[in-house]
Amino acid sequence: MAQSTQPKWALVAHGGAGAIARGDLNPQQDAAYREAMAAAATAGAAVLRAGGSAMDAVEAAIQILEDDPLFNAGRGAAFTAEGRNELDASLMDGRTLEAGAVAGLTTTRHPISAARAVIEGSAHVLLGGEGADAFARSQGLEQVEPVFFFTEERWKSLERGLGKLGLPVPPKPVGAPEPEGRDALVHEEGKYGTVGVVARDSEGNVAAGTSTGGTTAKRWGRVGDSPLIGAGTYASNTACAVSCTGAGEYFIRLGVAHRICDLVEHARLPLQAAADRVVQEQLTALGGAGGVIAVAPDGAMAWSFNTSGMYRARIADGEPLVVGIYKDET
Ligand code: ASP
């Protein structure tokens, strides 16, 4: 009798890497971030457990993180020097190598879904600025007032960031909401707080997605690695799926996500070794800070970061949910 193999799925999520050492977060913040990472990973796992695709799981989990003001993605995004929220995201399907990305969205509630719409509703890979929002609107994606993304804590970060740069603080956006209880739990982890999810579904397909508000006080239409396929996000069934967070300029220069996939596919490095080689050795040598999550078609999961912390969670078929924040956790 032919032996049936148990479907194996796996998912890893991050909520940004940065200056997040033990003692930086008070107990309420620590608990809130852990709960948020657990909620996103659990939602993605539910999709996979029900036989859903890696693409669906990644999108579902990222939507939750985008709506949570604790993270620098969607609501709670970092502000540009002009006091705007400009959102970037990307999504890649490891089965087909189809990829979609958006940069500089200001009115689309879920940038990750706009990235997916680029795959499914356009002949392109990367759309930017007003055109990207117009495209998302044309695809029926929910539109919001730009002030929807406003949170008081990120505004305070902007004020501090502009102060350091010697730049003037722009007027607060009209209609900026009063801080809610949850907003006050935001930890300023430095410049990074991007979210990302990678998944392997029960068919053996992998996918990766990343969503961010970018870096605080960014100027001149700056775009980081998160919407750049190969830099902040990459997925291939012949290698692995990777999502990055950190100082985007360094991730772009190294092509971090693609580089990890290359080491897995061509140098035959185990997933964790490939992630560590790029993050701990190459990224660190170049002076870049940040981290990555990864999953392979065989279900292997990995994370690696050279900052003091990274919000993260992983879960797999038959394995418990693991949530971590600080460097000294597994
Ligand atoms: N990588 C993102 C960027 O450079 C920032 C982050 O990870 O928080 O835009």
XYZ file of N, CA, C and O in Angstrom, residues 226-329:
416
model
N 11.364 46.983 0.904
C 10.164 46.150 1.095
C 9.370 45.894 -0.187
O 8.882 44.781 -0.396
N 9.212 46.895 -1.090
C 8.466 46.595 -2.307
C 9.356 46.113 -3.454
O 8.858 45.963 -4.570
N 10.628 45.909 -3.168
C 11.540 45.514 -4.249
C 11.761 44.006 -4.214
O 12.366 43.457 -3.279
N 11.288 43.348 -5.266
C 11.428 41.904 -5.378
C 12.917 41.574 -5.503
O 13.619 42.152 -6.326
N 13.365 40.666 -4.648
C 14.786 40.300 -4.639
C 15.517 40.966 -3.492
O 16.489 40.420 -2.973
N 15.068 42.140 -3.079
C 15.707 42.844 -1.952
C 14.974 42.505 -0.659
O 15.494 41.807 0.204
N 13.721 43.004 -0.524
C 12.965 42.789 0.721
C 12.108 41.543 0.712
O 11.690 41.068 1.772
N 11.825 41.024 -0.463
C 10.909 39.879 -0.597
C 11.365 39.005 -1.764
O 11.720 39.537 -2.824
N 11.351 37.699 -1.571
C 11.553 36.785 -2.703
C 10.991 35.420 -2.350
O 11.011 35.025 -1.182
N 10.482 34.725 -3.347
C 9.972 33.362 -3.123
C 10.145 32.539 -4.381
O 9.829 32.999 -5.480
N 10.652 31.336 -4.205
C 10.775 30.390 -5.315
C 10.671 28.981 -4.757
O 11.362 28.648 -3.789
N 9.846 28.168 -5.388
C 9.732 26.775 -4.940
C 11.032 26.005 -5.121
O 11.192 24.929 -4.550
N 11.956 26.556 -5.915
C 13.235 25.871 -6.104
C 14.230 26.230 -4.997
O 15.338 25.695 -4.976
N 13.833 27.148 -4.107
C 14.773 27.573 -3.065
C 14.048 27.781 -1.739
O 14.015 26.899 -0.889
N 13.452 28.958 -1.566
C 12.779 29.286 -0.310
C 11.985 30.577 -0.490
O 11.927 31.125 -1.589
N 11.348 31.017 0.585
C 10.630 32.297 0.595
C 11.197 33.136 1.725
O 11.403 32.633 2.832
N 11.455 34.421 1.441
C 12.134 35.290 2.409
C 11.427 36.640 2.491
O 11.025 37.202 1.467
N 11.280 37.165 3.700
C 10.830 38.553 3.900
C 11.802 39.238 4.857
O 12.226 38.656 5.860
N 12.142 40.483 4.545
C 13.172 41.212 5.291
C 12.607 42.404 6.049
O 11.555 42.944 5.702
N 13.355 42.850 7.041
C 13.071 44.109 7.726
C 14.389 44.718 8.177
O 15.289 43.993 8.611
N 14.498 46.021 8.070
C 15.739 46.662 8.488
C 16.048 47.864 7.624
O 15.163 48.398 6.954
N 17.290 48.256 7.640
C 17.725 49.445 6.906
C 17.695 49.136 5.407
O 18.626 48.557 4.851
N 16.613 49.530 4.769
C 16.323 49.109 3.409
C 17.442 49.330 2.416
O 17.653 48.512 1.512
N 18.166 50.425 2.574
C 19.214 50.749 1.605
C 20.259 49.628 1.541
O 20.784 49.307 0.471
N 20.566 49.014 2.678
C 21.549 47.920 2.712
C 20.961 46.641 2.110
O 21.655 45.886 1.431
N 19.693 46.409 2.387
C 19.041 45.208 1.847
C 18.942 45.290 0.321
O 19.058 44.275 -0.370
N 18.741 46.510 -0.172
C 18.689 46.681 -1.627
C 20.055 46.395 -2.232
O 20.189 45.669 -3.229
N 21.083 46.962 -1.615
C 22.429 46.822 -2.195
C 22.892 45.371 -2.216
O 23.616 44.956 -3.115
N 22.472 44.598 -1.225
C 22.873 43.181 -1.197
C 21.887 42.277 -1.939
O 22.214 41.139 -2.245
N 20.682 42.776 -2.181
C 19.655 41.881 -2.730
C 19.422 40.725 -1.766
O 19.496 39.546 -2.133
N 19.162 41.079 -0.501
C 19.200 40.082 0.579
C 18.279 38.885 0.333
O 18.696 37.729 0.446
N 17.024 39.137 -0.002
C 16.073 38.019 -0.102
C 16.487 37.049 -1.204
O 16.483 35.828 -1.019
N 16.883 37.594 -2.354
C 17.292 36.731 -3.463
C 18.607 36.025 -3.153
O 18.816 34.862 -3.511
N 19.472 36.736 -2.462
C 20.781 36.162 -2.124
C 20.618 34.919 -1.234
O 21.311 33.914 -1.410
N 19.705 34.999 -0.279
C 19.466 33.835 0.589
C 18.930 32.672 -0.255
O 19.381 31.527 -0.119
N 18.005 32.978 -1.156
C 17.458 31.917 -2.022
C 18.554 31.300 -2.887
O 18.578 30.083 -3.103
N 19.461 32.130 -3.376
C 20.574 31.635 -4.203
C 21.452 30.659 -3.425
O 21.871 29.631 -3.953
N 21.732 31.015 -2.173
C 22.591 30.137 -1.355
C 21.919 28.796 -1.107
O 22.584 27.761 -1.038
N 20.598 28.822 -0.962
C 19.862 27.571 -0.748
C 19.853 26.747 -2.037
O 20.120 25.540 -2.023
N 19.588 27.427 -3.145
C 19.409 26.684 -4.400
C 20.741 26.241 -5.009
O 20.864 25.106 -5.462
N 21.710 27.124 -5.019
C 22.944 26.826 -5.762
C 24.097 26.355 -4.875
O 24.869 25.496 -5.279
N 24.201 26.937 -3.672
C 25.286 26.480 -2.781
C 24.790 25.358 -1.877
O 25.578 24.802 -1.104
N 23.485 25.057 -1.982
C 22.890 23.952 -1.206
C 23.056 24.133 0.305
O 23.191 23.150 1.042
N 23.078 25.378 0.765
C 23.152 25.613 2.202
C 21.800 25.309 2.829
O 20.759 25.597 2.242
N 21.795 24.760 4.045
C 20.535 24.656 4.766
C 19.948 26.069 4.967
O 20.694 27.047 5.012
N 18.627 26.146 5.103
C 17.958 27.445 5.152
C 18.528 28.365 6.238
O 18.834 29.534 5.980
N 18.684 27.821 7.449
C 19.172 28.668 8.556
C 20.590 29.161 8.273
O 20.915 30.335 8.533
N 21.416 28.301 7.730
C 22.802 28.690 7.433
C 22.839 29.784 6.362
O 23.643 30.723 6.426
N 21.956 29.668 5.372
C 21.910 30.682 4.309
C 21.464 32.033 4.877
O 22.058 33.078 4.570
N 20.437 32.000 5.721
C 19.954 33.250 6.324
C 21.042 33.871 7.194
O 21.293 35.083 7.140
N 21.712 33.040 7.984
C 22.771 33.555 8.867
C 23.953 34.098 8.064
O 24.538 35.117 8.427
N 24.308 33.410 6.993
C 25.453 33.881 6.206
C 25.191 35.299 5.689
O 26.040 36.176 5.770
N 23.990 35.522 5.179
C 23.702 36.832 4.588
C 23.509 37.901 5.669
O 24.048 39.002 5.560
N 22.769 37.560 6.724
C 22.464 38.591 7.738
C 23.653 38.810 8.676
O 24.117 39.948 8.854
N 24.147 37.713 9.270
C 25.179 37.868 10.309
C 26.539 38.232 9.706
O 27.325 38.922 10.347
N 26.805 37.767 8.495
C 28.125 38.041 7.902
C 28.068 39.196 6.896
O 28.677 40.232 7.101
N 27.274 39.024 5.826
C 27.366 39.996 4.730
C 26.675 41.320 5.061
O 27.234 42.393 4.830
N 25.467 41.248 5.591
C 24.755 42.487 5.940
C 25.506 43.244 7.039
O 25.690 44.458 6.970
N 25.959 42.492 8.035
C 26.688 43.110 9.146
C 27.978 43.752 8.640
O 28.308 44.885 9.021
N 28.688 43.063 7.767
C 29.947 43.605 7.238
C 29.725 44.902 6.461
O 30.552 45.801 6.466
N 28.580 44.991 5.821
C 28.274 46.194 5.044
C 27.783 47.342 5.941
O 27.663 48.482 5.502
N 27.469 47.018 7.208
C 27.017 48.055 8.143
C 25.512 48.158 8.246
O 24.979 49.109 8.826
N 24.798 47.173 7.687
C 23.339 47.215 7.718
C 22.771 46.511 8.936
O 23.333 45.527 9.412
N 21.629 47.015 9.415
C 20.953 46.405 10.571
C 19.592 45.889 10.144
O 18.899 46.527 9.353
N 19.219 44.730 10.692
C 17.883 44.215 10.395
C 17.809 42.714 10.523
O 18.655 42.089 11.182
N 16.801 42.141 9.900
C 16.614 40.705 10.012
C 15.748 40.150 8.901
O 15.205 40.899 8.076
N 15.652 38.808 8.897
C 14.874 38.118 7.865
C 14.113 36.951 8.499
O 14.485 36.450 9.556
N 13.049 36.544 7.815
C 12.396 35.272 8.105
C 12.392 34.475 6.806
O 12.407 35.063 5.718
N 12.365 33.145 6.930
C 12.397 32.325 5.718
C 11.730 30.985 5.956
O 11.680 30.488 7.087
N 11.213 30.426 4.875
C 10.644 29.079 4.919
C 11.012 28.384 3.610
O 11.147 29.033 2.570
N 11.220 27.073 3.687
C 11.624 26.319 2.494
C 10.511 25.362 2.071
O 9.644 25.024 2.882
N 10.553 24.909 0.826
C 9.521 23.977 0.360
C 9.458 22.678 1.175
O 8.433 22.011 1.188
N 10.558 22.321 1.864
C 10.500 21.113 2.704
C 9.921 21.406 4.089
O 9.872 20.517 4.943
N 9.505 22.652 4.310
C 8.892 23.012 5.591
C 9.873 23.584 6.603
O 9.469 23.988 7.698
N 11.176 23.640 6.261
C 12.152 24.230 7.187
C 11.818 25.701 7.407
O 11.379 26.387 6.483
N 12.027 26.169 8.635
C 11.754 27.572 8.972
C 13.029 28.193 9.549
O 13.805 27.501 10.201
N 13.216 29.482 9.323
C 14.408 30.152 9.857
C 14.114 31.617 10.107
O 13.233 32.198 9.479
N 14.854 32.175 11.048
C 14.925 33.627 11.177
C 16.338 33.987 11.593
O 17.063 33.182 12.183
N 16.746 35.197 11.264
C 18.086 35.657 11.603
C 18.047 37.175 11.652
O 17.440 37.802 10.784
N 18.647 37.774 12.673
C 18.678 39.244 12.763
C 19.922 39.668 13.525
O 20.427 38.930 14.367
N 20.435 40.873 13.209
C 21.635 41.361 13.878
C 21.341 42.569 14.751
O 22.240 43.296 15.141
N 20.061 42.774 15.051
C 19.625 43.828 15.967
C 19.354 43.187 17.329
O 19.392 41.967 17.457
N 19.019 44.021 18.322
C 18.809 43.427 19.651
C 17.494 42.669 19.736
O 17.298 41.845 20.628
N 16.593 42.927 18.806
C 15.338 42.176 18.819
C 14.658 42.182 17.474
O 15.008 42.963 16.568
N 13.711 41.269 17.326
C 12.829 41.255 16.154
C 11.531 40.588 16.607
O 11.554 39.483 17.146
N 10.404 41.272 16.401
C 9.119 40.656 16.704
C 8.935 39.513 15.720
O 9.044 39.713 14.507
N 8.617 38.332 16.238
C 8.569 37.183 15.318
C 7.695 36.066 15.869
O 7.498 35.951 17.081
N 7.232 35.232 14.960
C 6.435 34.070 15.354
C 6.577 33.011 14.284
O 6.761 33.328 13.101
N 6.517 31.752 14.704
C 6.506 30.666 13.724
C 5.572 29.570 14.215
O 5.379 29.376 15.424
N 4.988 28.884 13.250
C 4.061 27.802 13.568
C 4.060 26.851 12.383
O 4.228 27.278 11.236
N 3.921 25.559 12.666
C 3.889 24.574 11.585
C 2.983 23.427 11.973
O 2.668 23.245 13.149
N 2.587 22.685 10.967
C 1.770 21.492 11.140
C 2.392 20.603 12.217
O 3.536 20.181 12.079
N 1.658 20.378 13.294
C 2.153 19.493 14.350
C 3.176 20.123 15.265
O 3.731 19.450 16.133
N 3.449 21.395 15.071
C 4.425 22.073 15.940
C 3.761 23.256 16.621
O 2.883 23.889 16.043
N 4.172 23.557 17.851
C 3.511 24.649 18.579
C 3.901 26.023 18.037
O 4.936 26.183 17.385
N 3.047 26.977 18.340
C 3.352 28.375 18.027
C 4.519 28.837 18.893
O 4.517 28.618 20.100
N 5.509 29.464 18.275
C 6.632 30.040 19.015
C 6.668 31.528 18.716
O 6.656 31.924 17.550
N 6.673 32.343 19.762
C 6.716 33.798 19.592
C 7.957 34.325 20.291
O 8.273 33.888 21.396
N 8.657 35.246 19.662
C 9.853 35.804 20.275
C 9.973 37.291 20.009
O 9.372 37.823 19.060
N 10.720 37.954 20.846
C 11.013 39.372 20.635
C 12.531 39.602 20.713
O 13.137 40.137 19.793
N 13.151 39.148 21.808
C 14.544 39.506 22.078
C 15.515 38.483 21.485
O 15.137 37.373 21.149
N 16.755 38.891 21.449
C 17.781 38.049 20.824
C 17.983 36.727 21.558
O 18.275 35.701 20.933
N 17.814 36.749 22.883
C 18.144 35.538 23.660
C 17.013 34.502 23.683
O 17.110 33.500 24.373
N 15.942 34.731 22.893
C 14.866 33.734 22.836
C 15.115 32.825 21.629
O 15.744 33.222 20.664
